[in-house]
Every structure is written in C-alpha cells, then in structure tokens.
Amino acid sequence: MSAEQRKKIIILMINMFIAIGSFGIIIPILPAYLASINQGGTAAGLMIAIFAGAQLIFSPIAGKWTDQFGRRKMIIYGLVGLTLSMFIFYAVNSIWLLYASRIIGGIGAALLIPAIFAYVADITTFDQRAKGNSLVSAAMSLGIVVGPGIGGFLADFGLKFPFLISALVSLSAVVFSIFVLKESETAQVTQPMDAKSETMVRKIALSVKMPYFIPLIITLVMSFGLMAYESIIGLYLDNQFNSSPKDIAVMVTATGIVSVIVQLFVVDRIVRRFGEVNVLNIFISVAAIGFLLSLFASSYLIFFLISLIIFLSTSILRPVLNTLISKMAGNEQGFAMGMNNAYMSIGNVLGPTLAGMMYDVHITYPFMLGLFLLFITLMITMAWQKRSLHAKALS
C-alpha cells in the first residue's frame, strides 16, 4: 500500500476502534449503574438489544445512503450519533432516555460500519482489499477487547465517568475526521430503487429453502446464546460473587483476548485437521458443557475459567460457520452473507431481551435457556448432517 492509503486506513481503524470500544465500555459498569437507578436484568438486556435492533433496522437504509451521499459523510454522521448517544447516557438517569440513547447509538453504528468497509473497498485494489479489511476488522476486535477493560478501570473515578470519557473521545474523532478524512476518490452515483428488491422478511423466507439454512439457524442460536450470556454476565457476577466493575472488566477483556488469539492462530489449523462439520459438532458440544458447568460455579475464578471455555468455543464456531455458509452458497455469496448477518443480528436482539427478563425471574434461567438451545441445535445439526450424507449416497 502507498503512504496515502496507509494514512486513510489508520484513520478508519481509529474510527472503528472508537465505535466498537464505546459500546463495550458499558458492560462492566452496567450492574452497578442499573442498581443505582433501581433497574435490573430486563433493562440490562434491553440496553444491548435496542442498540443491536436499531443497527439491524437502519443498516439497509444506511447502506444506500453510503452509496448516494458518500462514505465520508456517513462516517462522520455515524460518529456524531455515537457521540450524542454517550453524552445522553452520561447526562441523564431516566431509563427511557437511556433506551433512546441506545437507539441513537445503534443508528450511528449502522451509518459508520458499512461506510468504513465501503471506503476500504474504494481506496484499495482487489489484491489489497483483504489486507485492508483485515486491518479494520482487527481494530474492531481490539475495540471489543479494550472497551470493557477501559470501562472497568475508569469506573474507579466515578460510576458515570467512563461515559463522559467515551463521549469526549468520540467527539474528538468527529473533529479529527472532519479535518483529516477526505472523501474516497470514487464517483458517487445515485442509484434508483430496484423495483424487484426484496424486503428483509421475504429474504428470510427465501433462505429457508437454501442448502445452508441449518448453518444460518446455528448462527442465530450462537449469537442468541452469546449475547444473552454477555448481557447478564455482569449482573450475575455482581449478584453471586460481589464482583466489582474492574473484576467484570478483567473477565470480559480476558475472554476477548482469548477469542482474538484463537481466531488468528487456531481456527484454520483445527478446520484443516477435522473439517468444518466435525468442528461444529465438537464446539457446539463444548459450549453446551460450558453453559452446564456455569450453573454450578462456586467462585469468581471458576466462573472465569468456564467463561473462557464458552468464548473459546464461540470464537471458533463463528468463522467456521461463515466459511461453511460461503462454501455452500456457490454463486449466491452476496445473498448468503447478507442472510448470515441478518440471522446473527436477530440473535443479537432476541438474546439479551429474553435473557434479561428471565434473569429477573431467576438468575440461572438465562444459562439454562442457553444450555437447552445448544442441545437442540446439536440434535438438529447431527440430523442435518445425517440427511446430507444420505442424500449424497443416493445421488
């Protein structure tokens, strides 16, 4: 890459890191903060689900605006949305205004993330694109890891202090992008709406008939379980083991680091050795065992180790599922990857919502739900594999 390309990529990486990190910064603080405003598990789940839901609903519109109005504008507007969201979160205590701030943040993320990846495509050649996307994705992963750690550390200076710092850093990114980030050198063409374009509901209905439908279901369940687990883990640690925001931050950050390391150095090796289908069976089972063991954890340290097992499993399952769906999609890569993202987003919305409500009934119910769903998923996966082998034998 040229020096100019690297400069633009670095600016995009900074923006992506700030966007994802500002979302994660809430996780370790949420239990104590919600308790301070007399809220519990339902609110914790909705905080995450509302953000993901707004992002899901607004993403198709944001994608069209990115093509119509340019990448730079959408990146800046997205950062403005995230900044406003964090300032509202810092300034108010009303639960309804906090929910509104998550809607604004979700819309900001919907504007920002596709625009960043579109910008990468504009400024790189075909051969450079994989490297450019991997650098931006690495910034995203780093934000997932570092965000909760920063939140836990800053909480020592005041419960709402992390929100203020996040808002100020995000605001600096807005100013930085306005003055430094130039529009990508690609002619922006306003494209008319395609009369034949399908609605999301219609696309999901069509996906049921696709050969990769079962992997899509596994993606939904995995996202459901992981986001359900993440949404209540802070509350659970606070309730069961009297954990501080820093304790929660250490756990979330450590599991994030393990996930990044596994995806970089482990996934490819085990897939080459065992194949995608066998890896699915193995690590759905491992994740289910993790959920089962979490019901019997008697200390923070034991729960920490069990969480590492669960996050390790899901960090392996995610890229394996992406690869399997891609291989089965043939010439329908765009549709398949769009459906993969849609099913994952649905899980990201439903998981925290249901887990939060179940947590308020009994703190172990979200883990029992995850265990049940993973067991059902394993049964469906094995039946699907048996049917596929039978079909191949007859052909």
mmCIF file of C-alpha atoms in Angstrom:
data_model
loop_
_atom_site.group_PDB
_atom_site.id
_atom_site.type_symbol
_atom_site.label_atom_id
_atom_site.label_comp_id
_atom_site.label_asym_id
_atom_site.label_seq_id
_atom_site.Cartn_x
_atom_site.Cartn_y
_atom_site.Cartn_z
ATOM 1 C CA MET A 1 0.000 0.000 0.000
ATOM 2 C CA SER A 2 1.050 3.584 -0.605
ATOM 3 C CA ALA A 3 1.653 6.046 2.233
ATOM 4 C CA GLU A 4 -1.636 7.788 1.418
ATOM 5 C CA GLN A 5 -3.544 4.504 1.547
ATOM 6 C CA ARG A 6 -1.979 3.600 4.894
ATOM 7 C CA LYS A 7 -2.862 7.031 6.303
ATOM 8 C CA LYS A 8 -6.515 6.621 5.320
ATOM 9 C CA ILE A 9 -6.644 3.057 6.657
ATOM 10 C CA ILE A 10 -5.237 4.222 10.010
ATOM 11 C CA ILE A 11 -7.919 6.925 10.257
ATOM 12 C CA LEU A 12 -10.590 4.314 9.511
ATOM 13 C CA MET A 13 -9.104 1.949 12.102
ATOM 14 C CA ILE A 14 -9.196 4.671 14.759
ATOM 15 C CA ASN A 15 -12.841 5.394 13.994
ATOM 16 C CA MET A 16 -13.788 1.702 14.078
ATOM 17 C CA PHE A 17 -11.928 1.163 17.349
ATOM 18 C CA ILE A 18 -13.714 4.109 18.980
ATOM 19 C CA ALA A 19 -17.132 2.975 17.728
ATOM 20 C CA ILE A 20 -16.831 -0.596 18.982
ATOM 21 C CA GLY A 21 -14.932 0.305 22.147
ATOM 22 C CA SER A 22 -17.578 2.836 23.201
ATOM 23 C CA PHE A 23 -20.190 0.080 23.031
ATOM 24 C CA GLY A 24 -18.142 -2.340 25.151
ATOM 25 C CA ILE A 25 -17.259 0.260 27.774
ATOM 26 C CA ILE A 26 -20.767 -0.084 29.235
ATOM 27 C CA ILE A 27 -20.571 -3.819 30.014
ATOM 28 C CA PRO A 28 -18.602 -3.823 33.310
ATOM 29 C CA ILE A 29 -20.318 -0.687 34.658
ATOM 30 C CA LEU A 30 -23.881 -1.737 33.855
ATOM 31 C CA PRO A 31 -24.676 -3.795 37.011
ATOM 32 C CA ALA A 32 -23.742 -1.058 39.487
ATOM 33 C CA TYR A 33 -25.187 1.711 37.327
ATOM 34 C CA LEU A 34 -28.546 -0.019 36.819
ATOM 35 C CA ALA A 35 -28.746 -0.791 40.520
ATOM 36 C CA SER A 36 -28.212 2.909 41.231
ATOM 37 C CA ILE A 37 -31.334 3.757 39.203
ATOM 38 C CA ASN A 38 -33.350 0.778 40.521
ATOM 39 C CA GLN A 39 -33.190 -1.311 37.340
ATOM 40 C CA GLY A 40 -32.280 -4.985 36.806
ATOM 41 C CA GLY A 41 -31.829 -7.723 34.230
ATOM 42 C CA THR A 42 -34.603 -6.651 31.856
ATOM 43 C CA ALA A 43 -33.043 -3.208 31.481
ATOM 44 C CA ALA A 44 -29.561 -4.722 31.037
ATOM 45 C CA GLY A 45 -30.786 -6.934 28.219
ATOM 46 C CA LEU A 46 -32.708 -4.129 26.520
ATOM 47 C CA MET A 47 -29.654 -1.834 26.629
ATOM 48 C CA ILE A 48 -27.842 -4.255 24.308
ATOM 49 C CA ALA A 49 -30.864 -5.464 22.324
ATOM 50 C CA ILE A 50 -32.100 -1.952 21.485
ATOM 51 C CA PHE A 51 -28.674 -0.966 20.159
ATOM 52 C CA ALA A 52 -28.488 -4.120 18.007
ATOM 53 C CA GLY A 53 -32.108 -3.730 16.861
ATOM 54 C CA ALA A 54 -31.642 -0.131 15.759
ATOM 55 C CA GLN A 55 -28.485 -1.130 13.912
ATOM 56 C CA LEU A 56 -30.279 -4.034 12.182
ATOM 57 C CA ILE A 57 -33.306 -1.970 11.124
ATOM 58 C CA PHE A 58 -31.305 1.023 9.909
ATOM 59 C CA SER A 59 -28.468 -0.858 8.147
ATOM 60 C CA PRO A 60 -30.213 -1.282 4.734
ATOM 61 C CA ILE A 61 -31.029 2.447 4.602
ATOM 62 C CA ALA A 62 -27.535 3.376 5.735
ATOM 63 C CA GLY A 63 -26.010 1.208 3.005
ATOM 64 C CA LYS A 64 -27.996 3.060 0.324
ATOM 65 C CA TRP A 65 -27.082 6.435 1.801
ATOM 66 C CA THR A 66 -23.418 5.435 1.794
ATOM 67 C CA ASP A 67 -23.599 4.939 -1.982
ATOM 68 C CA GLN A 68 -25.766 8.004 -2.535
ATOM 69 C CA PHE A 69 -24.125 10.657 -0.345
ATOM 70 C CA GLY A 70 -20.564 9.359 0.043
ATOM 71 C CA ARG A 71 -18.526 7.429 2.593
ATOM 72 C CA ARG A 72 -17.027 10.399 4.426
ATOM 73 C CA LYS A 73 -20.378 11.960 5.334
ATOM 74 C CA MET A 74 -21.767 8.689 6.664
ATOM 75 C CA ILE A 75 -18.639 8.020 8.734
ATOM 76 C CA ILE A 76 -18.859 11.491 10.313
ATOM 77 C CA TYR A 77 -22.631 11.258 10.857
ATOM 78 C CA GLY A 78 -22.172 7.816 12.392
ATOM 79 C CA LEU A 79 -19.568 9.140 14.827
ATOM 80 C CA VAL A 80 -21.851 12.064 15.666
ATOM 81 C CA GLY A 81 -24.643 9.590 16.509
ATOM 82 C CA LEU A 82 -22.366 7.555 18.778
ATOM 83 C CA THR A 83 -21.073 10.729 20.457
ATOM 84 C CA LEU A 84 -24.588 12.039 21.098
ATOM 85 C CA SER A 85 -25.594 8.638 22.475
ATOM 86 C CA MET A 86 -22.772 8.644 25.014
ATOM 87 C CA PHE A 87 -23.406 12.259 26.082
ATOM 88 C CA ILE A 88 -27.070 11.411 26.718
ATOM 89 C CA PHE A 89 -26.022 8.322 28.655
ATOM 90 C CA TYR A 90 -23.764 10.481 30.802
ATOM 91 C CA ALA A 91 -26.251 13.321 31.347
ATOM 92 C CA VAL A 92 -29.473 11.511 32.261
ATOM 93 C CA ASN A 93 -30.767 8.841 34.648
ATOM 94 C CA SER A 94 -34.216 8.242 33.127
ATOM 95 C CA ILE A 95 -34.370 4.669 31.823
ATOM 96 C CA TRP A 96 -36.440 5.743 28.800
ATOM 97 C CA LEU A 97 -33.904 8.393 27.803
ATOM 98 C CA LEU A 98 -31.158 5.797 28.248
ATOM 99 C CA TYR A 99 -33.038 3.494 25.864
ATOM 100 C CA ALA A 100 -33.367 6.416 23.434
ATOM 101 C CA SER A 101 -29.612 6.953 23.636
ATOM 102 C CA ARG A 102 -29.056 3.315 22.624
ATOM 103 C CA ILE A 103 -31.325 3.796 19.594
ATOM 104 C CA ILE A 104 -29.250 6.814 18.541
ATOM 105 C CA GLY A 105 -26.062 4.817 19.112
ATOM 106 C CA GLY A 106 -27.356 1.882 17.052
ATOM 107 C CA ILE A 107 -28.236 4.202 14.160
ATOM 108 C CA GLY A 108 -24.768 5.755 14.433
ATOM 109 C CA ALA A 109 -23.147 2.331 14.227
ATOM 110 C CA ALA A 110 -25.348 1.448 11.225
ATOM 111 C CA LEU A 111 -24.131 4.576 9.424
ATOM 112 C CA LEU A 112 -20.486 4.158 10.404
ATOM 113 C CA ILE A 113 -19.557 0.499 9.946
ATOM 114 C CA PRO A 114 -20.721 -0.187 6.339
ATOM 115 C CA ALA A 115 -19.334 3.203 5.259
ATOM 116 C CA ILE A 116 -15.908 2.303 6.647
ATOM 117 C CA PHE A 117 -15.797 -1.020 4.781
ATOM 118 C CA ALA A 118 -17.061 0.662 1.599
ATOM 119 C CA TYR A 119 -14.303 3.279 1.983
ATOM 120 C CA VAL A 120 -11.716 0.475 2.259
ATOM 121 C CA ALA A 121 -13.040 -1.039 -0.971
ATOM 122 C CA ASP A 122 -12.765 2.352 -2.689
ATOM 123 C CA ILE A 123 -9.122 3.026 -1.764
ATOM 124 C CA THR A 124 -7.674 -0.476 -2.261
ATOM 125 C CA THR A 125 -7.087 -2.649 -5.273
ATOM 126 C CA PHE A 126 -8.691 -6.086 -5.469
ATOM 127 C CA ASP A 127 -5.473 -7.705 -4.231
ATOM 128 C CA GLN A 128 -5.133 -5.223 -1.349
ATOM 129 C CA ARG A 129 -8.742 -5.478 -0.190
ATOM 130 C CA ALA A 130 -8.356 -8.497 2.053
ATOM 131 C CA LYS A 131 -5.485 -6.818 3.900
ATOM 132 C CA GLY A 132 -7.399 -3.548 4.251
ATOM 133 C CA ASN A 133 -10.489 -5.300 5.588
ATOM 134 C CA SER A 134 -8.410 -7.404 7.971
ATOM 135 C CA LEU A 135 -6.776 -4.270 9.426
ATOM 136 C CA VAL A 136 -10.143 -2.614 10.028
ATOM 137 C CA SER A 137 -11.536 -5.887 11.436
ATOM 138 C CA ALA A 138 -8.540 -6.092 13.767
ATOM 139 C CA ALA A 139 -9.396 -2.594 15.044
ATOM 140 C CA MET A 140 -12.957 -3.825 15.612
ATOM 141 C CA SER A 141 -11.708 -6.853 17.582
ATOM 142 C CA LEU A 142 -9.385 -4.628 19.592
ATOM 143 C CA GLY A 143 -12.316 -2.367 20.465
ATOM 144 C CA ILE A 144 -14.284 -5.398 21.666
ATOM 145 C CA VAL A 145 -11.346 -6.377 23.907
ATOM 146 C CA VAL A 146 -10.233 -2.955 25.167
ATOM 147 C CA GLY A 147 -13.630 -1.262 25.654
ATOM 148 C CA PRO A 148 -14.722 -3.243 28.737
ATOM 149 C CA GLY A 149 -11.221 -3.002 30.218
ATOM 150 C CA ILE A 150 -11.236 0.791 29.946
ATOM 151 C CA GLY A 151 -14.735 0.935 31.426
ATOM 152 C CA GLY A 152 -13.729 -1.100 34.447
ATOM 153 C CA PHE A 153 -10.621 0.999 35.083
ATOM 154 C CA LEU A 154 -12.345 4.381 34.699
ATOM 155 C CA ALA A 155 -15.197 3.337 36.996
ATOM 156 C CA ASP A 156 -12.794 3.858 39.924
ATOM 157 C CA PHE A 157 -13.083 7.605 39.243
ATOM 158 C CA GLY A 158 -16.881 7.612 39.321
ATOM 159 C CA LEU A 159 -19.669 5.421 38.012
ATOM 160 C CA LYS A 160 -20.588 7.723 35.119
ATOM 161 C CA PHE A 161 -17.062 8.940 34.407
ATOM 162 C CA PRO A 162 -16.429 6.283 31.680
ATOM 163 C CA PHE A 163 -19.436 7.560 29.730
ATOM 164 C CA LEU A 164 -18.057 11.102 29.757
ATOM 165 C CA ILE A 165 -14.601 9.973 28.608
ATOM 166 C CA SER A 166 -16.138 7.831 25.860
ATOM 167 C CA ALA A 167 -18.239 10.774 24.645
ATOM 168 C CA LEU A 168 -15.260 13.161 24.637
ATOM 169 C CA VAL A 169 -13.026 10.706 22.784
ATOM 170 C CA SER A 170 -15.798 10.071 20.254
ATOM 171 C CA LEU A 171 -16.253 13.843 19.820
ATOM 172 C CA SER A 172 -12.527 14.211 19.151
ATOM 173 C CA ALA A 173 -12.870 11.534 16.462
ATOM 174 C CA VAL A 174 -15.652 13.573 14.836
ATOM 175 C CA VAL A 175 -13.475 16.688 14.729
ATOM 176 C CA PHE A 176 -10.461 14.660 13.595
ATOM 177 C CA SER A 177 -12.428 13.071 10.735
ATOM 178 C CA ILE A 178 -13.927 16.391 9.610
ATOM 179 C CA PHE A 179 -10.488 17.943 9.153
ATOM 180 C CA VAL A 180 -8.377 14.916 8.163
ATOM 181 C CA LEU A 181 -10.580 12.373 6.378
ATOM 182 C CA LYS A 182 -11.147 13.125 2.702
ATOM 183 C CA GLU A 183 -13.806 11.553 0.547
ATOM 184 C CA SER A 184 -12.727 8.374 -1.227
ATOM 185 C CA GLU A 185 -11.882 9.033 -4.856
ATOM 186 C CA THR A 186 -14.834 7.183 -6.296
ATOM 187 C CA ALA A 187 -17.655 8.701 -8.262
ATOM 188 C CA GLN A 188 -20.774 8.568 -6.146
ATOM 189 C CA VAL A 189 -23.703 7.522 -8.295
ATOM 190 C CA THR A 190 -27.231 7.831 -7.029
ATOM 191 C CA GLN A 191 -28.879 4.574 -7.955
ATOM 192 C CA PRO A 192 -32.647 4.294 -8.306
ATOM 193 C CA MET A 193 -34.508 1.926 -6.070
ATOM 194 C CA ASP A 194 -34.770 -1.520 -7.616
ATOM 195 C CA ALA A 195 -38.425 -2.327 -8.001
ATOM 196 C CA LYS A 196 -37.631 -6.011 -7.671
ATOM 197 C CA SER A 197 -35.689 -5.616 -4.442
ATOM 198 C CA GLU A 198 -36.937 -7.962 -1.754
ATOM 199 C CA THR A 199 -37.903 -6.986 1.763
ATOM 200 C CA MET A 200 -35.908 -8.475 4.640
ATOM 201 C CA VAL A 201 -38.885 -10.652 5.641
ATOM 202 C CA ARG A 202 -39.101 -12.022 2.090
ATOM 203 C CA LYS A 203 -35.372 -12.709 2.008
ATOM 204 C CA ILE A 204 -35.537 -14.606 5.284
ATOM 205 C CA ALA A 205 -38.445 -16.655 3.914
ATOM 206 C CA LEU A 206 -36.357 -17.498 0.829
ATOM 207 C CA SER A 207 -33.396 -18.509 2.994
ATOM 208 C CA VAL A 208 -35.435 -21.390 4.472
ATOM 209 C CA LYS A 209 -35.142 -23.179 1.115
ATOM 210 C CA MET A 210 -31.384 -22.714 0.818
ATOM 211 C CA PRO A 211 -28.917 -25.585 1.430
ATOM 212 C CA TYR A 212 -27.178 -23.507 4.105
ATOM 213 C CA PHE A 213 -30.362 -22.859 6.129
ATOM 214 C CA ILE A 214 -29.267 -25.052 9.060
ATOM 215 C CA PRO A 215 -25.901 -23.251 9.379
ATOM 216 C CA LEU A 216 -27.902 -19.989 9.415
ATOM 217 C CA ILE A 217 -30.015 -21.339 12.280
ATOM 218 C CA ILE A 218 -26.842 -22.318 14.136
ATOM 219 C CA THR A 219 -25.557 -18.763 13.603
ATOM 220 C CA LEU A 220 -28.770 -17.329 15.074
ATOM 221 C CA VAL A 221 -28.679 -19.627 18.112
ATOM 222 C CA MET A 222 -24.985 -18.980 18.733
ATOM 223 C CA SER A 223 -25.489 -15.211 18.568
ATOM 224 C CA PHE A 224 -28.579 -15.532 20.746
ATOM 225 C CA GLY A 225 -26.709 -17.519 23.388
ATOM 226 C CA LEU A 226 -23.527 -15.440 23.356
ATOM 227 C CA MET A 227 -25.284 -12.064 23.570
ATOM 228 C CA ALA A 228 -27.667 -13.425 26.219
ATOM 229 C CA TYR A 229 -24.644 -14.559 28.208
ATOM 230 C CA GLU A 230 -22.789 -11.263 27.742
ATOM 231 C CA SER A 231 -25.823 -9.142 28.611
ATOM 232 C CA ILE A 232 -26.307 -10.646 32.085
ATOM 233 C CA ILE A 233 -22.789 -11.769 32.960
ATOM 234 C CA GLY A 234 -22.008 -8.528 34.786
ATOM 235 C CA LEU A 235 -25.230 -8.682 36.795
ATOM 236 C CA TYR A 236 -24.606 -12.340 37.622
ATOM 237 C CA LEU A 237 -21.055 -11.707 38.826
ATOM 238 C CA ASP A 238 -22.213 -8.772 40.913
ATOM 239 C CA ASN A 239 -25.061 -10.771 42.457
ATOM 240 C CA GLN A 240 -23.300 -14.103 43.002
ATOM 241 C CA PHE A 241 -19.724 -13.120 43.814
ATOM 242 C CA ASN A 242 -19.990 -9.412 44.694
ATOM 243 C CA SER A 243 -17.628 -8.609 41.800
ATOM 244 C CA SER A 244 -16.509 -5.033 41.168
ATOM 245 C CA PRO A 245 -16.644 -3.312 37.746
ATOM 246 C CA LYS A 246 -12.893 -3.951 37.491
ATOM 247 C CA ASP A 247 -13.396 -7.699 38.135
ATOM 248 C CA ILE A 248 -16.042 -7.807 35.404
ATOM 249 C CA ALA A 249 -13.796 -5.829 33.041
ATOM 250 C CA VAL A 250 -10.899 -8.244 33.611
ATOM 251 C CA MET A 251 -13.103 -11.216 32.735
ATOM 252 C CA VAL A 252 -14.635 -9.664 29.604
ATOM 253 C CA THR A 253 -11.261 -8.375 28.386
ATOM 254 C CA ALA A 254 -9.506 -11.701 29.001
ATOM 255 C CA THR A 255 -12.172 -13.685 27.168
ATOM 256 C CA GLY A 256 -11.953 -11.185 24.298
ATOM 257 C CA ILE A 257 -8.184 -11.602 24.074
ATOM 258 C CA VAL A 258 -8.575 -15.390 24.029
ATOM 259 C CA SER A 259 -11.130 -15.082 21.218
ATOM 260 C CA VAL A 260 -8.819 -12.932 19.079
ATOM 261 C CA ILE A 261 -5.832 -15.278 19.608
ATOM 262 C CA VAL A 262 -7.914 -18.356 18.780
ATOM 263 C CA GLN A 263 -9.283 -16.803 15.595
ATOM 264 C CA LEU A 264 -5.821 -15.731 14.446
ATOM 265 C CA PHE A 265 -3.835 -18.882 15.215
ATOM 266 C CA VAL A 266 -6.096 -21.862 15.995
ATOM 267 C CA VAL A 267 -9.215 -21.948 13.807
ATOM 268 C CA ASP A 268 -7.507 -22.628 10.486
ATOM 269 C CA ARG A 269 -5.449 -25.492 11.921
ATOM 270 C CA ILE A 270 -8.316 -27.364 13.532
ATOM 271 C CA VAL A 271 -10.568 -26.921 10.480
ATOM 272 C CA ARG A 272 -7.867 -28.354 8.206
ATOM 273 C CA ARG A 273 -7.462 -31.290 10.559
ATOM 274 C CA PHE A 274 -11.092 -32.107 11.387
ATOM 275 C CA GLY A 275 -13.210 -30.320 8.739
ATOM 276 C CA GLU A 276 -15.972 -27.747 9.268
ATOM 277 C CA VAL A 277 -18.744 -30.229 10.063
ATOM 278 C CA ASN A 278 -16.818 -32.085 12.780
ATOM 279 C CA VAL A 279 -15.652 -28.801 14.304
ATOM 280 C CA LEU A 280 -19.293 -27.681 14.526
ATOM 281 C CA ASN A 281 -20.273 -30.823 16.439
ATOM 282 C CA ILE A 282 -17.286 -30.632 18.777
ATOM 283 C CA PHE A 283 -17.559 -26.987 19.768
ATOM 284 C CA ILE A 284 -21.362 -26.775 19.989
ATOM 285 C CA SER A 285 -20.949 -29.617 22.498
ATOM 286 C CA VAL A 286 -18.129 -27.793 24.308
ATOM 287 C CA ALA A 287 -20.207 -24.604 24.526
ATOM 288 C CA ALA A 288 -23.160 -26.590 25.894
ATOM 289 C CA ILE A 289 -20.912 -28.144 28.537
ATOM 290 C CA GLY A 290 -19.721 -24.644 29.440
ATOM 291 C CA PHE A 291 -23.300 -23.445 29.990
ATOM 292 C CA LEU A 292 -23.988 -26.530 32.114
ATOM 293 C CA LEU A 293 -20.898 -26.007 34.269
ATOM 294 C CA SER A 294 -21.737 -22.327 34.773
ATOM 295 C CA LEU A 295 -24.803 -23.408 36.766
ATOM 296 C CA PHE A 296 -22.502 -24.985 39.372
ATOM 297 C CA ALA A 297 -19.694 -22.387 39.535
ATOM 298 C CA SER A 298 -18.932 -21.679 43.191
ATOM 299 C CA SER A 299 -16.444 -18.814 42.827
ATOM 300 C CA TYR A 300 -15.423 -15.948 40.573
ATOM 301 C CA LEU A 301 -12.317 -17.832 39.419
ATOM 302 C CA ILE A 302 -14.232 -20.969 38.444
ATOM 303 C CA PHE A 303 -16.845 -18.920 36.596
ATOM 304 C CA PHE A 304 -13.982 -17.044 34.881
ATOM 305 C CA LEU A 305 -12.493 -20.330 33.578
ATOM 306 C CA ILE A 306 -15.899 -21.575 32.418
ATOM 307 C CA SER A 307 -16.463 -18.301 30.567
ATOM 308 C CA LEU A 308 -13.143 -18.785 28.775
ATOM 309 C CA ILE A 309 -14.389 -22.187 27.557
ATOM 310 C CA ILE A 310 -17.651 -20.700 26.268
ATOM 311 C CA PHE A 311 -15.994 -17.756 24.496
ATOM 312 C CA LEU A 312 -13.287 -20.018 23.043
ATOM 313 C CA SER A 313 -15.984 -22.251 21.547
ATOM 314 C CA THR A 314 -17.979 -19.409 20.019
ATOM 315 C CA SER A 315 -14.833 -17.741 18.645
ATOM 316 C CA ILE A 316 -14.159 -20.967 16.743
ATOM 317 C CA LEU A 317 -17.757 -21.538 15.666
ATOM 318 C CA ARG A 318 -18.268 -18.081 14.152
ATOM 319 C CA PRO A 319 -15.586 -18.187 11.385
ATOM 320 C CA VAL A 320 -16.300 -21.881 10.757
ATOM 321 C CA LEU A 321 -19.971 -21.113 10.158
ATOM 322 C CA ASN A 322 -19.065 -18.199 7.867
ATOM 323 C CA THR A 323 -16.802 -20.480 5.835
ATOM 324 C CA LEU A 324 -19.369 -23.294 5.670
ATOM 325 C CA ILE A 325 -22.152 -20.956 4.519
ATOM 326 C CA SER A 326 -19.843 -19.388 1.933
ATOM 327 C CA LYS A 327 -18.857 -22.801 0.523
ATOM 328 C CA MET A 328 -22.487 -23.918 0.291
ATOM 329 C CA ALA A 329 -23.683 -20.651 -1.274
ATOM 330 C CA GLY A 330 -21.970 -21.115 -4.646
ATOM 331 C CA ASN A 331 -22.712 -18.065 -6.797
ATOM 332 C CA GLU A 332 -25.050 -16.525 -4.205
ATOM 333 C CA GLN A 333 -22.365 -15.096 -1.942
ATOM 334 C CA GLY A 334 -23.997 -11.680 -1.510
ATOM 335 C CA PHE A 335 -27.376 -13.107 -0.524
ATOM 336 C CA ALA A 336 -25.827 -15.737 1.753
ATOM 337 C CA MET A 337 -23.594 -13.297 3.626
ATOM 338 C CA GLY A 338 -26.475 -10.848 3.945
ATOM 339 C CA MET A 339 -28.624 -13.580 5.471
ATOM 340 C CA ASN A 340 -25.760 -14.622 7.733
ATOM 341 C CA ASN A 341 -25.593 -11.067 9.081
ATOM 342 C CA ALA A 342 -29.391 -10.867 9.401
ATOM 343 C CA TYR A 343 -29.677 -14.110 11.388
ATOM 344 C CA MET A 344 -26.789 -13.036 13.628
ATOM 345 C CA SER A 345 -28.463 -9.664 14.225
ATOM 346 C CA ILE A 346 -31.777 -11.314 15.107
ATOM 347 C CA GLY A 347 -29.948 -13.382 17.722
ATOM 348 C CA ASN A 348 -28.218 -10.234 18.999
ATOM 349 C CA VAL A 349 -31.633 -8.612 19.563
ATOM 350 C CA LEU A 350 -33.599 -11.552 20.969
ATOM 351 C CA GLY A 351 -30.843 -12.987 23.184
ATOM 352 C CA PRO A 352 -30.292 -10.025 25.533
ATOM 353 C CA THR A 353 -34.020 -9.186 25.649
ATOM 354 C CA LEU A 354 -35.146 -12.650 26.716
ATOM 355 C CA ALA A 355 -32.123 -13.249 28.962
ATOM 356 C CA GLY A 356 -32.730 -10.018 30.844
ATOM 357 C CA MET A 357 -36.373 -10.854 31.509
ATOM 358 C CA MET A 358 -35.510 -14.404 32.582
ATOM 359 C CA TYR A 359 -32.730 -13.122 34.845
ATOM 360 C CA ASP A 360 -35.271 -11.055 36.776
ATOM 361 C CA VAL A 361 -37.262 -14.261 37.389
ATOM 362 C CA HIS A 362 -34.213 -16.311 38.449
ATOM 363 C CA ILE A 363 -30.540 -15.569 37.847
ATOM 364 C CA THR A 364 -29.740 -19.058 36.492
ATOM 365 C CA TYR A 365 -32.565 -19.192 33.916
ATOM 366 C CA PRO A 366 -30.544 -17.499 31.102
ATOM 367 C CA PHE A 367 -27.840 -20.172 31.421
ATOM 368 C CA MET A 368 -30.455 -22.940 31.420
ATOM 369 C CA LEU A 369 -32.020 -21.438 28.301
ATOM 370 C CA GLY A 370 -28.616 -21.320 26.560
ATOM 371 C CA LEU A 371 -27.936 -24.939 27.500
ATOM 372 C CA PHE A 372 -31.330 -26.055 26.168
ATOM 373 C CA LEU A 373 -30.937 -24.205 22.869
ATOM 374 C CA LEU A 374 -27.409 -25.525 22.292
ATOM 375 C CA PHE A 375 -28.594 -29.090 22.948
ATOM 376 C CA ILE A 376 -31.454 -28.691 20.461
ATOM 377 C CA THR A 377 -29.028 -27.140 17.955
ATOM 378 C CA LEU A 378 -26.653 -30.084 18.294
ATOM 379 C CA MET A 379 -29.514 -32.517 17.629
ATOM 380 C CA ILE A 380 -30.623 -30.528 14.565
ATOM 381 C CA THR A 381 -27.042 -30.320 13.291
ATOM 382 C CA MET A 382 -26.468 -34.054 13.595
ATOM 383 C CA ALA A 383 -29.803 -34.826 11.896
ATOM 384 C CA TRP A 384 -28.948 -32.391 9.069
ATOM 385 C CA GLN A 385 -25.532 -33.994 8.595
ATOM 386 C CA LYS A 386 -27.059 -37.481 8.525
ATOM 387 C CA ARG A 387 -29.627 -36.371 5.940
ATOM 388 C CA SER A 388 -26.898 -34.745 3.823
ATOM 389 C CA LEU A 389 -24.818 -37.937 3.876
ATOM 390 C CA HIS A 390 -27.891 -39.978 2.935
ATOM 391 C CA ALA A 391 -28.645 -37.645 0.022
ATOM 392 C CA LYS A 392 -25.059 -37.940 -1.232
ATOM 393 C CA ALA A 393 -25.242 -41.723 -1.040
ATOM 394 C CA LEU A 394 -28.385 -41.761 -3.193
ATOM 395 C CA SER A 395 -27.026 -39.321 -5.783
#
